[in-house]
PDB file of C-alpha atoms and ligand atoms in Angstrom:
ATOM      1  CA  MET P 245       0.695  50.431  -4.039  1.00  0.00           C
ATOM      2  CA  SER P 246       2.536  48.705  -1.175  1.00  0.00           C
ATOM      3  CA  GLU P 247       3.423  50.425   2.087  1.00  0.00           C
ATOM      4  CA  VAL P 248       6.755  49.357   3.504  1.00  0.00           C
ATOM      5  CA  HIS P 249       7.485  50.004   7.187  1.00  0.00           C
ATOM      6  CA  LEU P 250      10.587  49.582   9.257  1.00  0.00           C
ATOM      7  CA  ARG P 251      10.413  49.814  13.037  1.00  0.00           C
ATOM      8  CA  ARG P 252      12.529  49.177  16.112  1.00  0.00           C
ATOM      9  CA  ARG P 253      10.461  46.993  18.495  1.00  0.00           C
ATOM     10  CA  SER P 254      10.498  47.260  22.281  1.00  0.00           C
ATOM     11  CA  ASP P 255      12.629  44.054  22.397  1.00  0.00           C
ATOM     12  CA  GLY P 256      15.269  45.878  20.334  1.00  0.00           C
ATOM     13  CA  ALA P 257      14.650  43.946  17.094  1.00  0.00           C
ATOM     14  CA  LEU P 258      14.423  45.688  13.739  1.00  0.00           C
ATOM     15  CA  GLU P 259      11.212  44.640  11.956  1.00  0.00           C
ATOM     16  CA  LEU P 260      10.141  44.936   8.315  1.00  0.00           C
ATOM     17  CA  ARG P 261       6.436  44.994   7.394  1.00  0.00           C
ATOM     18  CA  VAL P 262       4.679  45.381   4.028  1.00  0.00           C
ATOM     19  CA  ASN P 263       1.050  46.554   4.009  1.00  0.00           C
ATOM     20  CA  GLY P 264       0.936  45.855   7.744  1.00  0.00           C
ATOM     21  CA  VAL P 265       2.052  42.227   7.316  1.00  0.00           C
ATOM     22  CA  PHE P 266       5.195  41.022   9.114  1.00  0.00           C
ATOM     23  CA  VAL P 267       7.962  40.169   6.610  1.00  0.00           C
ATOM     24  CA  MET P 268      10.988  39.580   8.833  1.00  0.00           C
ATOM     25  CA  ASP P 269      13.075  40.799  11.760  1.00  0.00           C
ATOM     26  CA  ASP P 270      16.739  40.619  12.643  1.00  0.00           C
ATOM     27  CA  LEU P 271      16.365  38.297  15.661  1.00  0.00           C
ATOM     28  CA  GLU P 272      16.344  34.854  14.007  1.00  0.00           C
ATOM     29  CA  THR P 273      18.220  34.912  10.715  1.00  0.00           C
ATOM     30  CA  SER P 274      19.808  31.467  10.585  1.00  0.00           C
ATOM     31  CA  SER P 275      17.631  30.301   7.689  1.00  0.00           C
ATOM     32  CA  GLU P 276      18.323  33.431   5.586  1.00  0.00           C
ATOM     33  CA  ARG P 277      22.044  32.844   6.113  1.00  0.00           C
ATOM     34  CA  LEU P 278      21.768  29.103   5.464  1.00  0.00           C
ATOM     35  CA  LEU P 279      20.118  29.832   2.103  1.00  0.00           C
ATOM     36  CA  ALA P 280      23.370  31.511   1.063  1.00  0.00           C
ATOM     37  CA  ARG P 281      25.701  29.073   2.806  1.00  0.00           C
ATOM     38  CA  HIS P 282      24.008  26.192   1.035  1.00  0.00           C
ATOM     39  CA  VAL P 283      24.838  27.486  -2.470  1.00  0.00           C
ATOM     40  CA  ILE P 284      28.344  28.579  -1.415  1.00  0.00           C
ATOM     41  CA  ASP P 285      29.056  25.066  -0.127  1.00  0.00           C
ATOM     42  CA  LEU P 286      27.779  23.683  -3.431  1.00  0.00           C
ATOM     43  CA  GLY P 287      30.534  25.647  -5.208  1.00  0.00           C
ATOM     44  CA  SER P 288      28.559  28.599  -6.599  1.00  0.00           C
ATOM     45  CA  ARG P 289      30.465  31.747  -7.573  1.00  0.00           C
ATOM     46  CA  ASP P 290      27.915  33.771  -9.549  1.00  0.00           C
ATOM     47  CA  VAL P 291      24.591  34.050  -7.718  1.00  0.00           C
ATOM     48  CA  LEU P 292      21.271  35.874  -8.134  1.00  0.00           C
ATOM     49  CA  VAL P 293      19.265  36.609  -4.966  1.00  0.00           C
ATOM     50  CA  GLY P 294      15.552  37.371  -4.977  1.00  0.00           C
ATOM     51  CA  GLY P 295      14.677  39.716  -2.083  1.00  0.00           C
ATOM     52  CA  LEU P 296      17.153  42.035  -0.327  1.00  0.00           C
ATOM     53  CA  GLY P 297      15.149  42.239   2.928  1.00  0.00           C
ATOM     54  CA  LEU P 298      17.490  43.075   5.821  1.00  0.00           C
ATOM     55  CA  GLY P 299      20.473  41.777   3.836  1.00  0.00           C
ATOM     56  CA  PHE P 300      21.413  38.625   5.771  1.00  0.00           C
ATOM     57  CA  THR P 301      21.518  36.344   2.704  1.00  0.00           C
ATOM     58  CA  LEU P 302      23.574  38.914   0.802  1.00  0.00           C
ATOM     59  CA  ARG P 303      25.980  39.407   3.736  1.00  0.00           C
ATOM     60  CA  GLU P 304      26.591  35.674   4.012  1.00  0.00           C
ATOM     61  CA  LEU P 305      27.321  35.422   0.284  1.00  0.00           C
ATOM     62  CA  LEU P 306      29.675  38.405   0.231  1.00  0.00           C
ATOM     63  CA  GLY P 307      31.435  37.039   3.323  1.00  0.00           C
ATOM     64  CA  SER P 308      32.737  34.211   1.165  1.00  0.00           C
ATOM     65  CA  PRO P 309      35.887  34.860  -0.884  1.00  0.00           C
ATOM     66  CA  ASP P 310      34.604  32.212  -3.323  1.00  0.00           C
ATOM     67  CA  ILE P 311      31.765  34.463  -4.483  1.00  0.00           C
ATOM     68  CA  ASP P 312      32.570  36.520  -7.611  1.00  0.00           C
ATOM     69  CA  ARG P 313      29.237  38.252  -8.223  1.00  0.00           C
ATOM     70  CA  VAL P 314      25.816  38.629  -6.601  1.00  0.00           C
ATOM     71  CA  ARG P 315      22.855  40.177  -8.375  1.00  0.00           C
ATOM     72  CA  VAL P 316      19.991  41.102  -6.050  1.00  0.00           C
ATOM     73  CA  ALA P 317      16.434  41.789  -7.191  1.00  0.00           C
ATOM     74  CA  GLU P 318      14.368  43.845  -4.717  1.00  0.00           C
ATOM     75  CA  LEU P 319      10.787  44.886  -5.413  1.00  0.00           C
ATOM     76  CA  HIS P 320      10.608  47.847  -3.008  1.00  0.00           C
ATOM     77  CA  PRO P 321      12.926  50.796  -3.764  1.00  0.00           C
ATOM     78  CA  GLU P 322      12.542  52.080  -0.169  1.00  0.00           C
ATOM     79  CA  ILE P 323      14.428  49.074   1.174  1.00  0.00           C
ATOM     80  CA  VAL P 324      17.382  49.648  -1.145  1.00  0.00           C
ATOM     81  CA  GLN P 325      17.367  53.375  -0.368  1.00  0.00           C
ATOM     82  CA  TRP P 326      17.260  52.756   3.412  1.00  0.00           C
ATOM     83  CA  MET P 327      20.231  50.422   3.129  1.00  0.00           C
ATOM     84  CA  ARG P 328      22.137  52.948   1.044  1.00  0.00           C
ATOM     85  CA  ASP P 329      21.508  55.887   3.393  1.00  0.00           C
ATOM     86  CA  GLY P 330      22.161  53.981   6.636  1.00  0.00           C
ATOM     87  CA  THR P 331      18.548  53.786   7.880  1.00  0.00           C
ATOM     88  CA  LEU P 332      19.105  50.025   7.603  1.00  0.00           C
ATOM     89  CA  PRO P 333      22.471  48.392   8.302  1.00  0.00           C
ATOM     90  CA  GLY P 334      24.166  47.180   5.108  1.00  0.00           C
ATOM     91  CA  ALA P 335      25.576  50.181   3.191  1.00  0.00           C
ATOM     92  CA  ASP P 336      28.855  48.215   3.132  1.00  0.00           C
ATOM     93  CA  LEU P 337      27.080  45.402   1.251  1.00  0.00           C
ATOM     94  CA  LEU P 338      25.810  47.714  -1.472  1.00  0.00           C
ATOM     95  CA  ALA P 339      29.289  49.247  -1.792  1.00  0.00           C
ATOM     96  CA  ASP P 340      30.882  45.832  -2.390  1.00  0.00           C
ATOM     97  CA  PRO P 341      31.965  45.767  -6.057  1.00  0.00           C
ATOM     98  CA  ARG P 342      30.688  42.184  -6.352  1.00  0.00           C
ATOM     99  CA  ALA P 343      27.098  43.237  -5.456  1.00  0.00           C
ATOM    100  CA  HIS P 344      24.632  44.594  -8.042  1.00  0.00           C
ATOM    101  CA  VAL P 345      21.183  45.508  -6.748  1.00  0.00           C
ATOM    102  CA  VAL P 346      18.322  45.921  -9.201  1.00  0.00           C
ATOM    103  CA  VAL P 347      14.952  47.351  -8.164  1.00  0.00           C
ATOM    104  CA  GLY P 348      12.298  45.171  -9.765  1.00  0.00           C
ATOM    105  CA  ASP P 349      10.291  42.005  -9.609  1.00  0.00           C
ATOM    106  CA  VAL P 350      12.527  38.952  -9.335  1.00  0.00           C
ATOM    107  CA  ARG P 351      10.553  37.313 -12.150  1.00  0.00           C
ATOM    108  CA  ASP P 352      11.557  40.075 -14.564  1.00  0.00           C
ATOM    109  CA  VAL P 353      15.130  40.246 -13.300  1.00  0.00           C
ATOM    110  CA  VAL P 354      15.666  36.485 -13.670  1.00  0.00           C
ATOM    111  CA  ALA P 355      14.031  36.472 -17.115  1.00  0.00           C
ATOM    112  CA  SER P 356      16.421  39.243 -18.251  1.00  0.00           C
ATOM    113  CA  GLN P 357      19.534  37.180 -17.420  1.00  0.00           C
ATOM    114  CA  PRO P 358      21.317  35.382 -20.268  1.00  0.00           C
ATOM    115  CA  LEU P 359      20.592  31.659 -20.593  1.00  0.00           C
ATOM    116  CA  ALA P 360      22.934  29.339 -18.648  1.00  0.00           C
ATOM    117  CA  SER P 361      24.747  32.286 -17.024  1.00  0.00           C
ATOM    118  CA  LEU P 362      24.333  31.750 -13.251  1.00  0.00           C
ATOM    119  CA  ASP P 363      25.644  29.164 -10.785  1.00  0.00           C
ATOM    120  CA  ALA P 364      22.771  29.617  -8.339  1.00  0.00           C
ATOM    121  CA  ILE P 365      19.554  31.481  -7.681  1.00  0.00           C
ATOM    122  CA  CYS P 366      18.445  32.023  -4.069  1.00  0.00           C
ATOM    123  CA  LEU P 367      14.788  32.956  -3.714  1.00  0.00           C
ATOM    124  CA  ASP P 368      13.523  34.535  -0.505  1.00  0.00           C
ATOM    125  CA  VAL P 369      10.875  36.977  -1.711  1.00  0.00           C
ATOM    126  CA  ASP P 370       7.948  35.650   0.284  1.00  0.00           C
ATOM    127  CA  ASN P 371       7.054  33.088   2.916  1.00  0.00           C
ATOM    128  CA  GLY P 372       6.665  30.193   0.483  1.00  0.00           C
ATOM    129  CA  PRO P 373       3.593  28.800  -1.266  1.00  0.00           C
ATOM    130  CA  GLY P 374       0.541  29.049   0.951  1.00  0.00           C
ATOM    131  CA  PHE P 375       1.812  31.879   3.200  1.00  0.00           C
ATOM    132  CA  LEU P 376       2.088  34.803   0.807  1.00  0.00           C
ATOM    133  CA  VAL P 377       2.595  38.445   1.769  1.00  0.00           C
ATOM    134  CA  HIS P 378       2.173  39.481  -1.905  1.00  0.00           C
ATOM    135  CA  GLN P 379      -0.455  37.424  -3.775  1.00  0.00           C
ATOM    136  CA  ASP P 380       1.426  38.107  -7.042  1.00  0.00           C
ATOM    137  CA  ASN P 381       4.304  36.039  -5.669  1.00  0.00           C
ATOM    138  CA  ALA P 382       2.258  32.838  -6.065  1.00  0.00           C
ATOM    139  CA  ALA P 383       3.802  32.711  -9.555  1.00  0.00           C
ATOM    140  CA  VAL P 384       7.312  32.515  -8.055  1.00  0.00           C
ATOM    141  CA  TYR P 385       6.599  28.967  -6.847  1.00  0.00           C
ATOM    142  CA  ARG P 386       4.960  27.706 -10.046  1.00  0.00           C
ATOM    143  CA  SER P 387       6.470  25.701 -12.878  1.00  0.00           C
ATOM    144  CA  THR P 388       6.685  28.522 -15.455  1.00  0.00           C
ATOM    145  CA  PHE P 389       8.998  30.620 -13.290  1.00  0.00           C
ATOM    146  CA  VAL P 390      10.942  27.625 -11.954  1.00  0.00           C
ATOM    147  CA  GLU P 391      11.596  26.607 -15.592  1.00  0.00           C
ATOM    148  CA  THR P 392      12.732  30.189 -16.312  1.00  0.00           C
ATOM    149  CA  CYS P 393      15.169  29.934 -13.384  1.00  0.00           C
ATOM    150  CA  ALA P 394      16.438  26.511 -14.487  1.00  0.00           C
ATOM    151  CA  ALA P 395      17.153  27.868 -17.977  1.00  0.00           C
ATOM    152  CA  ARG P 396      19.315  30.716 -16.520  1.00  0.00           C
ATOM    153  CA  LEU P 397      21.471  28.249 -14.551  1.00  0.00           C
ATOM    154  CA  ARG P 398      24.648  26.664 -15.834  1.00  0.00           C
ATOM    155  CA  ALA P 399      24.895  22.861 -15.984  1.00  0.00           C
ATOM    156  CA  GLY P 400      24.968  21.603 -12.394  1.00  0.00           C
ATOM    157  CA  GLY P 401      23.542  24.890 -11.045  1.00  0.00           C
ATOM    158  CA  HIS P 402      21.174  25.300  -8.096  1.00  0.00           C
ATOM    159  CA  LEU P 403      17.836  26.950  -7.366  1.00  0.00           C
ATOM    160  CA  ALA P 404      17.429  27.299  -3.576  1.00  0.00           C
ATOM    161  CA  ILE P 405      14.053  28.488  -2.240  1.00  0.00           C
ATOM    162  CA  TRP P 406      13.324  29.638   1.324  1.00  0.00           C
ATOM    163  CA  SER P 407       9.953  28.526   2.659  1.00  0.00           C
ATOM    164  CA  MET P 408       8.108  28.775   5.954  1.00  0.00           C
ATOM    165  CA  ALA P 409       6.939  25.176   5.484  1.00  0.00           C
ATOM    166  CA  ASP P 410       7.875  22.142   3.453  1.00  0.00           C
ATOM    167  CA  SER P 411       5.696  21.829   0.345  1.00  0.00           C
ATOM    168  CA  VAL P 412       4.907  18.669  -1.618  1.00  0.00           C
ATOM    169  CA  GLU P 413       3.703  20.836  -4.512  1.00  0.00           C
ATOM    170  CA  LEU P 414       6.928  22.850  -4.651  1.00  0.00           C
ATOM    171  CA  ARG P 415       9.040  19.684  -4.466  1.00  0.00           C
ATOM    172  CA  ALA P 416       7.108  18.361  -7.486  1.00  0.00           C
ATOM    173  CA  VAL P 417       7.608  21.608  -9.407  1.00  0.00           C
ATOM    174  CA  LEU P 418      11.365  21.469  -8.731  1.00  0.00           C
ATOM    175  CA  ASP P 419      11.512  17.779  -9.583  1.00  0.00           C
ATOM    176  CA  ALA P 420      10.129  18.488 -13.067  1.00  0.00           C
ATOM    177  CA  SER P 421      12.985  20.902 -13.889  1.00  0.00           C
ATOM    178  CA  PHE P 422      15.996  19.537 -11.971  1.00  0.00           C
ATOM    179  CA  GLU P 423      17.961  16.302 -11.661  1.00  0.00           C
ATOM    180  CA  ARG P 424      17.848  16.347  -7.841  1.00  0.00           C
ATOM    181  CA  VAL P 425      15.712  17.963  -5.193  1.00  0.00           C
ATOM    182  CA  THR P 426      16.913  18.326  -1.605  1.00  0.00           C
ATOM    183  CA  VAL P 427      14.878  19.589   1.303  1.00  0.00           C
ATOM    184  CA  THR P 428      16.634  21.066   4.340  1.00  0.00           C
ATOM    185  CA  ALA P 429      14.863  21.768   7.632  1.00  0.00           C
ATOM    186  CA  VAL P 430      16.463  24.654   9.514  1.00  0.00           C
ATOM    187  CA  PRO P 431      15.754  24.634  13.275  1.00  0.00           C
ATOM    188  CA  VAL P 432      14.744  28.110  14.463  1.00  0.00           C
ATOM    189  CA  ASP P 433      13.908  29.565  17.861  1.00  0.00           C
ATOM    190  CA  LEU P 434      10.837  31.776  17.409  1.00  0.00           C
ATOM    191  CA  GLN P 435      10.552  33.667  20.687  1.00  0.00           C
ATOM    192  CA  GLY P 436      10.961  30.498  22.743  1.00  0.00           C
ATOM    193  CA  ARG P 437       9.161  28.131  20.342  1.00  0.00           C
ATOM    194  CA  ASP P 438      11.257  25.504  18.551  1.00  0.00           C
ATOM    195  CA  GLU P 439      10.163  25.533  14.902  1.00  0.00           C
ATOM    196  CA  HIS P 440      11.628  24.872  11.479  1.00  0.00           C
ATOM    197  CA  TYR P 441      12.002  26.912   8.361  1.00  0.00           C
ATOM    198  CA  TRP P 442      12.851  25.163   5.102  1.00  0.00           C
ATOM    199  CA  VAL P 443      15.137  25.439   2.099  1.00  0.00           C
ATOM    200  CA  LEU P 444      14.058  23.466  -0.983  1.00  0.00           C
ATOM    201  CA  THR P 445      16.775  23.130  -3.613  1.00  0.00           C
ATOM    202  CA  GLY P 446      16.721  21.929  -7.192  1.00  0.00           C
ATOM    203  CA  SER P 447      20.165  21.014  -8.557  1.00  0.00           C
ATOM    204  CA  GLY P 448      21.191  20.241 -12.117  1.00  0.00           C
ATOM    205  CA  PRO P 449      18.750  21.945 -14.491  1.00  0.00           C
ATOM    206  CA  LEU P 450      17.315  19.424 -16.931  1.00  0.00           C
ATOM    207  CA  GLY P 451      16.455  21.831 -19.754  1.00  0.00           C
ATOM    208  CA  GLY P 452      12.845  22.379 -20.880  1.00  0.00           C
ATOM    209  CA  ARG P 453      12.458  19.526 -23.378  1.00  0.00           C
ATOM    210  CA  VAL P 454      14.180  16.931 -21.178  1.00  0.00           C
ATOM    211  CA  ALA P 455      12.170  18.029 -18.149  1.00  0.00           C
ATOM    212  CA  ARG P 456       8.882  17.334 -19.887  1.00  0.00           C
ATOM    213  CA  VAL P 457       9.752  13.865 -21.225  1.00  0.00           C
ATOM    214  CA  ARG P 458      11.742  12.527 -18.256  1.00  0.00           C
ATOM    215  CA  ALA P 459      10.669   9.032 -17.255  1.00  0.00           C
ATOM    216  CA  PRO P 460       9.461   8.500 -13.687  1.00  0.00           C
ATOM    217  CA  ALA P 461      12.161   7.249 -11.250  1.00  0.00           C
TER     218      ALA P 461
HETATM  219  C1  LIG C 746      11.913  37.895   3.702  1.00  0.00           C
HETATM  220  S1  LIG C 746      12.619  39.250   2.917  1.00  0.00           S
HETATM  221  C2  LIG C 746      14.177  38.666   2.354  1.00  0.00           C
HETATM  222  C3  LIG C 746      15.115  38.383   3.467  1.00  0.00           C
HETATM  223  C4  LIG C 746      16.547  38.271   3.032  1.00  0.00           C
HETATM  224  N1  LIG C 746      16.828  36.914   2.575  1.00  0.00           N
HETATM  225  C5  LIG C 746      17.476  38.624   4.177  1.00  0.00           C
HETATM  226  O1  LIG C 746      18.443  37.892   4.394  1.00  0.00           O
HETATM  227  O2  LIG C 746      17.255  39.630   4.855  1.00  0.00           O
HETATM  228  C6  LIG C 746      11.740  39.331   1.386  1.00  0.00           C
HETATM  229  C7  LIG C 746      12.187  40.481   0.508  1.00  0.00           C
HETATM  230  O3  LIG C 746      11.730  40.255  -0.833  1.00  0.00           O
HETATM  231  C8  LIG C 746      11.178  41.447  -1.348  1.00  0.00           C
HETATM  232  N2  LIG C 746      10.219  41.039  -2.395  1.00  0.00           N
HETATM  233  C9  LIG C 746       8.941  40.615  -2.261  1.00  0.00           C
HETATM  234  N3  LIG C 746       8.432  40.226  -3.439  1.00  0.00           N
HETATM  235  C10 LIG C 746       9.415  40.404  -4.362  1.00  0.00           C
HETATM  236  C11 LIG C 746       9.517  40.174  -5.760  1.00  0.00           C
HETATM  237  N4  LIG C 746       8.491  39.655  -6.445  1.00  0.00           N
HETATM  238  N5  LIG C 746      10.667  40.483  -6.395  1.00  0.00           N
HETATM  239  C12 LIG C 746      11.721  40.996  -5.700  1.00  0.00           C
HETATM  240  N6  LIG C 746      11.702  41.238  -4.365  1.00  0.00           N
HETATM  241  C13 LIG C 746      10.561  40.926  -3.700  1.00  0.00           C
HETATM  242  C14 LIG C 746      10.561  42.111  -0.135  1.00  0.00           C
HETATM  243  O4  LIG C 746      10.393  43.495  -0.341  1.00  0.00           O
HETATM  244  C15 LIG C 746      11.620  41.810   0.944  1.00  0.00           C
HETATM  245  O5  LIG C 746      12.631  42.765   0.930  1.00  0.00           O
END
């Protein structure tokens, strides 16, 4: 059973922790917003987001008039409830008729979507492979789930994954299921330190059979 905590720090930032482990705050959110901006700029209209968090990815998506529908999968019901009752900012997001929040594991929520039904999937449920808050989320970055995502995307669709660090292994997993893989470094200011977060994107799902027999480039 996970314990989810929200607190206002002495520097004024709102901070989310799960089982005592830092998940995110609202000070540096450029990479969460870029995750959304990236798929908007690629022409997506119907998007599934893994991880509601403090709602920055969702807000960026809903801020675009080009977005028709956003499904959000959030594991922890407390976070959705806090956003609904005003404990967390974002009640306006949940009231947007284009937004549909489902409480559940993103792996189950993606698997329940019809095949070839989404333009993009944005995954920001954990810190990326190698820096997990929830050990179960290791599966999110492995080929079985990435193939499941690819199969739910329309031709030319995109799977964009937030990560604390670039990952050769994750690039390879994406490369096996998509025509193109792009890696974007997002400069972030972490309390005075210049660092980067990363968005790894697979575009153009190959389809299971093609993905397995594709010749090396
Ligand atoms: C880093 S936060 C997401 C930040 C979000 N992009 C934003 O803009 O605020 C990660 C979120 O994913 C949720 N989460 C973790 N594992 C999950 C899973 N397997 N399925 C769905 N949600 C998950 C966490 O509870 C948390 O709300």
